[in-house]
Coordinates of C-alpha atoms in Angstrom, one line a residue:
X1 CA 3.9 -1.0 -78.7
X2 CA 5.6 1.9 -77.7
X3 CA 2.6 3.5 -76.3
X4 CA 1.9 0.2 -74.1
X5 CA 5.6 0.2 -72.8
X6 CA 5.3 4.1 -71.7
X7 CA 2.3 3.5 -69.9
X8 CA 3.9 0.3 -68.1
X9 CA 5.7 2.4 -65.6
X10 CA 3.3 5.0 -65.0
X11 CA 0.5 2.1 -64.4
X12 CA 2.8 0.4 -61.9
X13 CA 3.6 3.8 -60.0
X14 CA -0.2 4.2 -59.3
X15 CA -0.6 0.8 -58.3
X16 CA 2.1 1.4 -55.9
X17 CA 0.7 4.7 -54.6
X18 CA -2.6 3.3 -54.3
X19 CA -0.9 0.3 -52.4
X20 CA 1.0 2.8 -50.2
X21 CA -2.1 4.3 -49.6
X22 CA -3.8 1.6 -48.4
X23 CA -1.0 0.6 -46.0
X24 CA -1.2 3.8 -44.1
X25 CA -4.8 4.2 -43.8
X26 CA -4.3 2.0 -40.6
X27 CA -2.0 4.3 -39.0
X28 CA -3.5 7.4 -40.4
X29 CA -7.1 6.6 -38.8
X30 CA -5.4 5.9 -35.5
X31 CA -3.5 9.3 -35.4
X32 CA -6.5 11.1 -36.2
X33 CA -8.6 9.6 -33.8
X34 CA -5.9 9.1 -31.0
X35 CA -3.9 12.2 -31.6
X36 CA -5.6 15.0 -33.7
X37 CA -9.1 14.9 -32.5
X38 CA -7.8 15.0 -28.7
X39 CA -5.4 17.7 -29.4
X40 CA -8.3 19.8 -31.4
X41 CA -10.5 19.2 -28.3
X42 CA -7.6 20.0 -25.8
X43 CA -7.3 23.4 -27.5
X44 CA -11.3 24.0 -27.7
X45 CA -11.2 23.3 -23.6
X46 CA -8.2 25.5 -23.0
X47 CA -9.9 28.5 -24.5
X48 CA -12.9 27.9 -22.2
X49 CA -14.0 28.2 -18.7
X50 CA -15.1 24.6 -18.6
X51 CA -16.4 22.6 -15.3
X52 CA -16.9 19.6 -16.6
X53 CA -20.9 20.1 -16.3
X54 CA -21.9 23.2 -17.9
X55 CA -23.0 22.6 -21.5
X56 CA -22.4 26.1 -22.8
X57 CA -18.9 27.2 -21.2
X58 CA -17.6 30.6 -21.1
X59 CA -15.0 31.8 -23.6
X60 CA -12.1 33.2 -21.8
X61 CA -9.6 33.5 -24.9
X62 CA -6.1 33.1 -23.8
X63 CA -7.2 33.8 -20.0
X64 CA -6.3 30.2 -19.0
X65 CA -2.7 30.5 -20.4
X66 CA -2.2 34.0 -18.7
X67 CA -3.6 32.4 -15.5
X68 CA -1.1 29.6 -16.2
X69 CA 1.9 31.6 -16.7
X70 CA 1.3 33.6 -13.6
X71 CA 0.7 30.4 -11.3
X72 CA 3.6 29.8 -9.0
X73 CA 2.5 26.6 -8.6
X74 CA 2.7 25.7 -12.3
X75 CA 6.5 27.1 -12.0
X76 CA 7.1 25.0 -8.8
X77 CA 5.8 21.9 -10.5
X78 CA 7.5 22.4 -13.6
X79 CA 10.9 22.8 -11.6
X80 CA 10.0 19.3 -10.0
X81 CA 9.5 18.0 -13.5
X82 CA 12.9 19.1 -14.5
X83 CA 14.5 17.7 -11.4
X84 CA 12.7 14.5 -12.4
X85 CA 13.8 14.3 -16.0
X86 CA 17.7 15.2 -15.0
X87 CA 17.9 12.2 -12.5
X88 CA 15.3 10.0 -13.6
X89 CA 16.9 10.0 -17.0
X90 CA 20.6 10.1 -16.2
X91 CA 20.0 7.6 -13.0
X92 CA 18.7 4.4 -14.9
X93 CA 20.4 5.2 -18.2
X94 CA 24.1 5.4 -16.4
X95 CA 23.0 2.3 -14.3
X96 CA 21.9 0.4 -16.9
X97 CA 24.7 1.1 -19.2
X98 CA 27.1 0.2 -16.5
X99 CA 25.2 -3.2 -15.4
X100 CA 24.9 -3.9 -19.2
X101 CA 28.8 -3.8 -19.8
X102 CA 29.6 -5.8 -16.6
X103 CA 27.3 -8.6 -17.7
X104 CA 27.9 -8.3 -21.4
X105 CA 30.6 -11.1 -20.9
X106 CA 28.4 -13.3 -19.0
X107 CA 26.8 -16.4 -21.1
X108 CA 25.9 -18.5 -18.4
X109 CA 22.3 -17.9 -17.0
X110 CA 21.9 -14.7 -19.0
X111 CA 17.9 -15.6 -19.6
X112 CA 17.3 -15.5 -16.1
X113 CA 19.2 -12.3 -15.3
X114 CA 17.7 -10.6 -17.9
X115 CA 14.1 -11.6 -16.6
X116 CA 15.0 -10.6 -13.5
X117 CA 16.4 -7.0 -14.1
X118 CA 13.4 -6.7 -16.6
X119 CA 10.7 -8.1 -14.2
X120 CA 10.2 -4.4 -12.5
X121 CA 9.7 -3.0 -15.7
X122 CA 6.7 -4.9 -16.5
X123 CA 5.0 -4.2 -13.0
X124 CA 2.4 -1.8 -12.8
X125 CA 3.4 1.5 -11.5
X126 CA 0.7 1.4 -8.8
X127 CA 2.1 -1.8 -7.2
X128 CA 5.6 -0.5 -7.6
X129 CA 4.5 2.5 -5.5
X130 CA 2.4 0.5 -3.2
X131 CA 5.4 -1.8 -2.1
X132 CA 8.0 1.2 -2.2
X133 CA 5.2 2.8 0.1
X134 CA 5.8 0.1 2.6
X135 CA 9.5 0.0 2.5
X136 CA 9.5 3.7 3.1
X137 CA 7.2 3.4 5.9
X138 CA 8.8 5.4 8.9
X139 CA 7.7 2.9 11.6
X140 CA 7.5 -0.7 9.9
X141 CA 9.5 0.1 6.8
X142 CA 12.5 -2.5 6.3
X143 CA 14.7 0.7 5.1
X144 CA 14.6 2.2 8.5
X145 CA 14.7 -0.9 10.2
X146 CA 17.9 -1.9 8.5
X147 CA 19.6 1.3 8.8
X148 CA 18.7 0.9 12.8
X149 CA 20.2 -2.6 12.6
X150 CA 23.4 -1.7 11.0
X151 CA 24.1 1.3 13.6
X152 CA 23.1 4.1 11.0
X153 CA 19.9 4.8 12.8
X154 CA 20.5 8.7 12.7
X155 CA 20.1 8.4 9.2
X156 CA 16.2 7.2 9.7
X157 CA 13.8 9.6 7.9
X158 CA 10.2 9.7 7.4
X159 CA 11.2 9.5 3.5
X160 CA 7.8 10.4 2.2
X161 CA 6.9 13.0 4.9
X162 CA 9.7 15.5 5.0
X163 CA 9.5 17.7 2.1
X164 CA 13.0 18.1 1.6
X165 CA 13.8 14.2 0.6
X166 CA 10.3 13.2 -0.5
X167 CA 10.7 13.9 -4.1
X168 CA 14.2 12.0 -4.3
X169 CA 13.0 9.1 -2.3
X170 CA 9.9 8.7 -5.0
X171 CA 12.6 9.2 -7.8
X172 CA 14.6 6.4 -6.3
X173 CA 11.6 4.0 -6.9
X174 CA 11.2 5.4 -10.4
X175 CA 14.8 4.7 -11.4
X176 CA 14.6 1.1 -9.5
X177 CA 11.9 0.4 -12.1
X178 CA 13.1 1.8 -15.1
X179 CA 17.1 0.3 -14.8
X180 CA 15.8 -3.2 -15.6
X181 CA 14.5 -1.8 -18.9
X182 CA 17.7 0.1 -20.0
X183 CA 20.0 -3.0 -18.9
X184 CA 18.0 -5.5 -21.3
X185 CA 18.0 -2.9 -24.2
X186 CA 21.7 -2.1 -23.6
X187 CA 22.7 -5.7 -23.6
X188 CA 20.9 -6.4 -26.9
X189 CA 22.7 -3.5 -28.3
X190 CA 26.2 -4.8 -26.5
X191 CA 25.9 -7.9 -28.8
X192 CA 26.6 -5.8 -32.1
X193 CA 29.7 -4.1 -30.7
X194 CA 32.8 -5.4 -32.6
X195 CA 34.9 -7.3 -30.2
X196 CA 37.9 -6.5 -32.2
X197 CA 38.1 -2.9 -31.8
X198 CA 37.5 -3.4 -27.6
X199 CA 40.7 -6.0 -27.7
X200 CA 42.8 -2.9 -30.2
X201 CA 42.0 -0.4 -27.5
X202 CA 42.9 -2.8 -24.8
X203 CA 45.9 -3.6 -26.3
X204 CA 46.5 0.0 -26.4
X205 CA 46.3 0.3 -22.3
X206 CA 42.9 1.7 -22.6
X207 CA 41.0 0.8 -19.1
X208 CA 37.6 -0.4 -18.6
X209 CA 35.8 3.5 -18.8
X210 CA 37.7 4.5 -21.4
X211 CA 36.8 1.4 -23.4
X212 CA 33.4 2.1 -22.5
X213 CA 33.1 5.5 -23.3
X214 CA 35.1 5.6 -26.2
X215 CA 34.8 2.3 -27.7
X216 CA 31.7 0.6 -26.7
X217 CA 29.2 3.7 -26.4
X218 CA 29.9 5.2 -29.8
X219 CA 28.7 2.1 -31.5
X220 CA 25.6 1.6 -29.7
X221 CA 24.9 5.4 -29.7
X222 CA 21.4 5.1 -31.6
X223 CA 20.1 2.6 -29.2
X224 CA 21.4 5.1 -26.4
X225 CA 19.5 7.6 -27.8
X226 CA 16.5 5.7 -28.2
X227 CA 16.5 4.9 -24.6
X228 CA 17.4 8.4 -23.2
X229 CA 14.4 9.6 -25.2
X230 CA 11.8 7.1 -23.8
X231 CA 13.0 8.0 -20.1
X232 CA 13.4 11.7 -20.6
X233 CA 9.6 11.9 -22.5
X234 CA 8.3 10.0 -19.6
X235 CA 9.5 12.5 -17.2
X236 CA 7.4 15.0 -18.7
X237 CA 4.3 12.7 -17.9
X238 CA 5.2 11.3 -14.7
X239 CA 1.9 10.8 -12.6
X240 CA 1.2 7.5 -11.1
X241 CA 4.1 6.5 -8.9
X242 CA 3.8 10.1 -7.3
X243 CA 0.4 10.2 -6.9
X244 CA 0.2 6.9 -5.1
X245 CA 3.3 7.5 -2.9
X246 CA 2.6 11.1 -1.9
X247 CA -0.1 12.6 -4.0
X248 CA 2.1 15.8 -4.4
X249 CA 2.5 16.2 -1.0
X250 CA 4.1 17.1 1.6
X251 CA 3.1 20.6 1.1
X252 CA 3.4 20.1 -2.6
X253 CA 7.1 19.2 -2.4
X254 CA 6.4 16.3 -5.0
X255 CA 4.0 18.1 -7.2
X256 CA 4.5 17.9 -10.7
X257 CA 2.7 19.2 -13.8
X258 CA 0.9 15.8 -14.6
X259 CA -0.6 15.8 -10.8
X260 CA -1.2 19.7 -10.9
X261 CA -3.4 19.3 -13.8
X262 CA -5.3 16.5 -12.6
X263 CA -5.8 18.2 -9.2
X264 CA -7.3 20.9 -11.0
X265 CA -9.4 18.7 -13.3
X266 CA -11.1 16.3 -10.7
X267 CA -10.4 18.1 -7.5
X268 CA -11.3 21.5 -8.3
X269 CA -13.2 20.9 -11.5
X270 CA -11.5 23.3 -13.8
X271 CA -11.1 21.1 -16.9
X272 CA -10.3 24.3 -19.2
X273 CA -7.4 25.2 -16.9
X274 CA -6.1 21.4 -16.4
X275 CA -6.3 21.1 -20.1
X276 CA -4.1 24.3 -20.5
X277 CA -1.5 22.7 -18.6
X278 CA -1.9 19.4 -20.0
X279 CA -0.9 21.3 -23.4
X280 CA 2.3 22.9 -21.6
X281 CA 3.2 19.5 -21.2
X282 CA 2.7 18.5 -24.8
X283 CA 4.3 21.2 -25.9
X284 CA 7.4 21.1 -23.4
X285 CA 7.7 17.4 -24.5
X286 CA 7.5 17.3 -28.4
X287 CA 10.8 19.2 -29.2
X288 CA 13.2 16.9 -27.1
X289 CA 11.3 13.8 -28.7
X290 CA 11.6 15.4 -32.2
X291 CA 15.3 16.5 -31.7
X292 CA 16.3 13.3 -30.1
X293 CA 14.8 11.2 -32.7
X294 CA 16.4 12.9 -35.5
X295 CA 19.5 12.7 -34.1
X296 CA 19.2 9.0 -33.5
X297 CA 18.4 8.6 -37.2
X298 CA 21.1 10.7 -38.4
X299 CA 23.5 8.3 -36.5
X300 CA 21.7 5.2 -38.0
X301 CA 22.1 6.4 -41.2
X302 CA 25.9 7.3 -40.7
X303 CA 26.3 3.6 -39.0
X304 CA 27.4 5.2 -35.7

């Protein structure tokens, strides 16, 4: 009897272990197929000079890495990536949070405006890029026509054709596309904010900005960090909008690492070198993702 009782918990633990293993197997298989195998393959190609055709690519060791770190265009593209990450993260997050705070007290028609704000986020990036390309058209685009109509013709530009402003013009497009996602997520999070704390801050004389910063934001910080993580990581891998609108031009002014890797892979047939640049993108984005994810989890556990 004693033996049966002592064996009971052990049998239960083994059954739970088998069940846990069975439940994680699908995720494990997906991780192996879609992450580990491509990652190992990428490392292989980064050590060879592969043109996409040769059956026996030449082993070059760290040659691709040495070339990459000495390639000035890589650093230029990385600089554009950092500009994109900075403005492409702060812009939609700040604007989205501000709009969400303003709309959080509006109950009538909430479903409609949530759909309106979220709509750009579900549109294909290529479609957004094409439409905004029309908007930025120097002759027929309504942006220049509107500026001319309101007496600001001096501000007319060839928005996508001038190296000094092309990157920021494309950035505006990306911010427009992502802001709606931030608005909807922040609106959902604001529904969990304790109104008594907000009212107490109002009674103490805090203005709207102070209430948002010191009372509302700390209560939704895990969600806020999740949105920051998603927008920031997407900045490392940005490709479609820039490629469709400018293809990295003019004069490489909008070139980013993703486009530079694509050009090397499919224009110059330098698969090995392009894979090395792709690994650089991965290596840069993973630490940010891990750090922000850990911070988000810690704040969630602390009930921030």
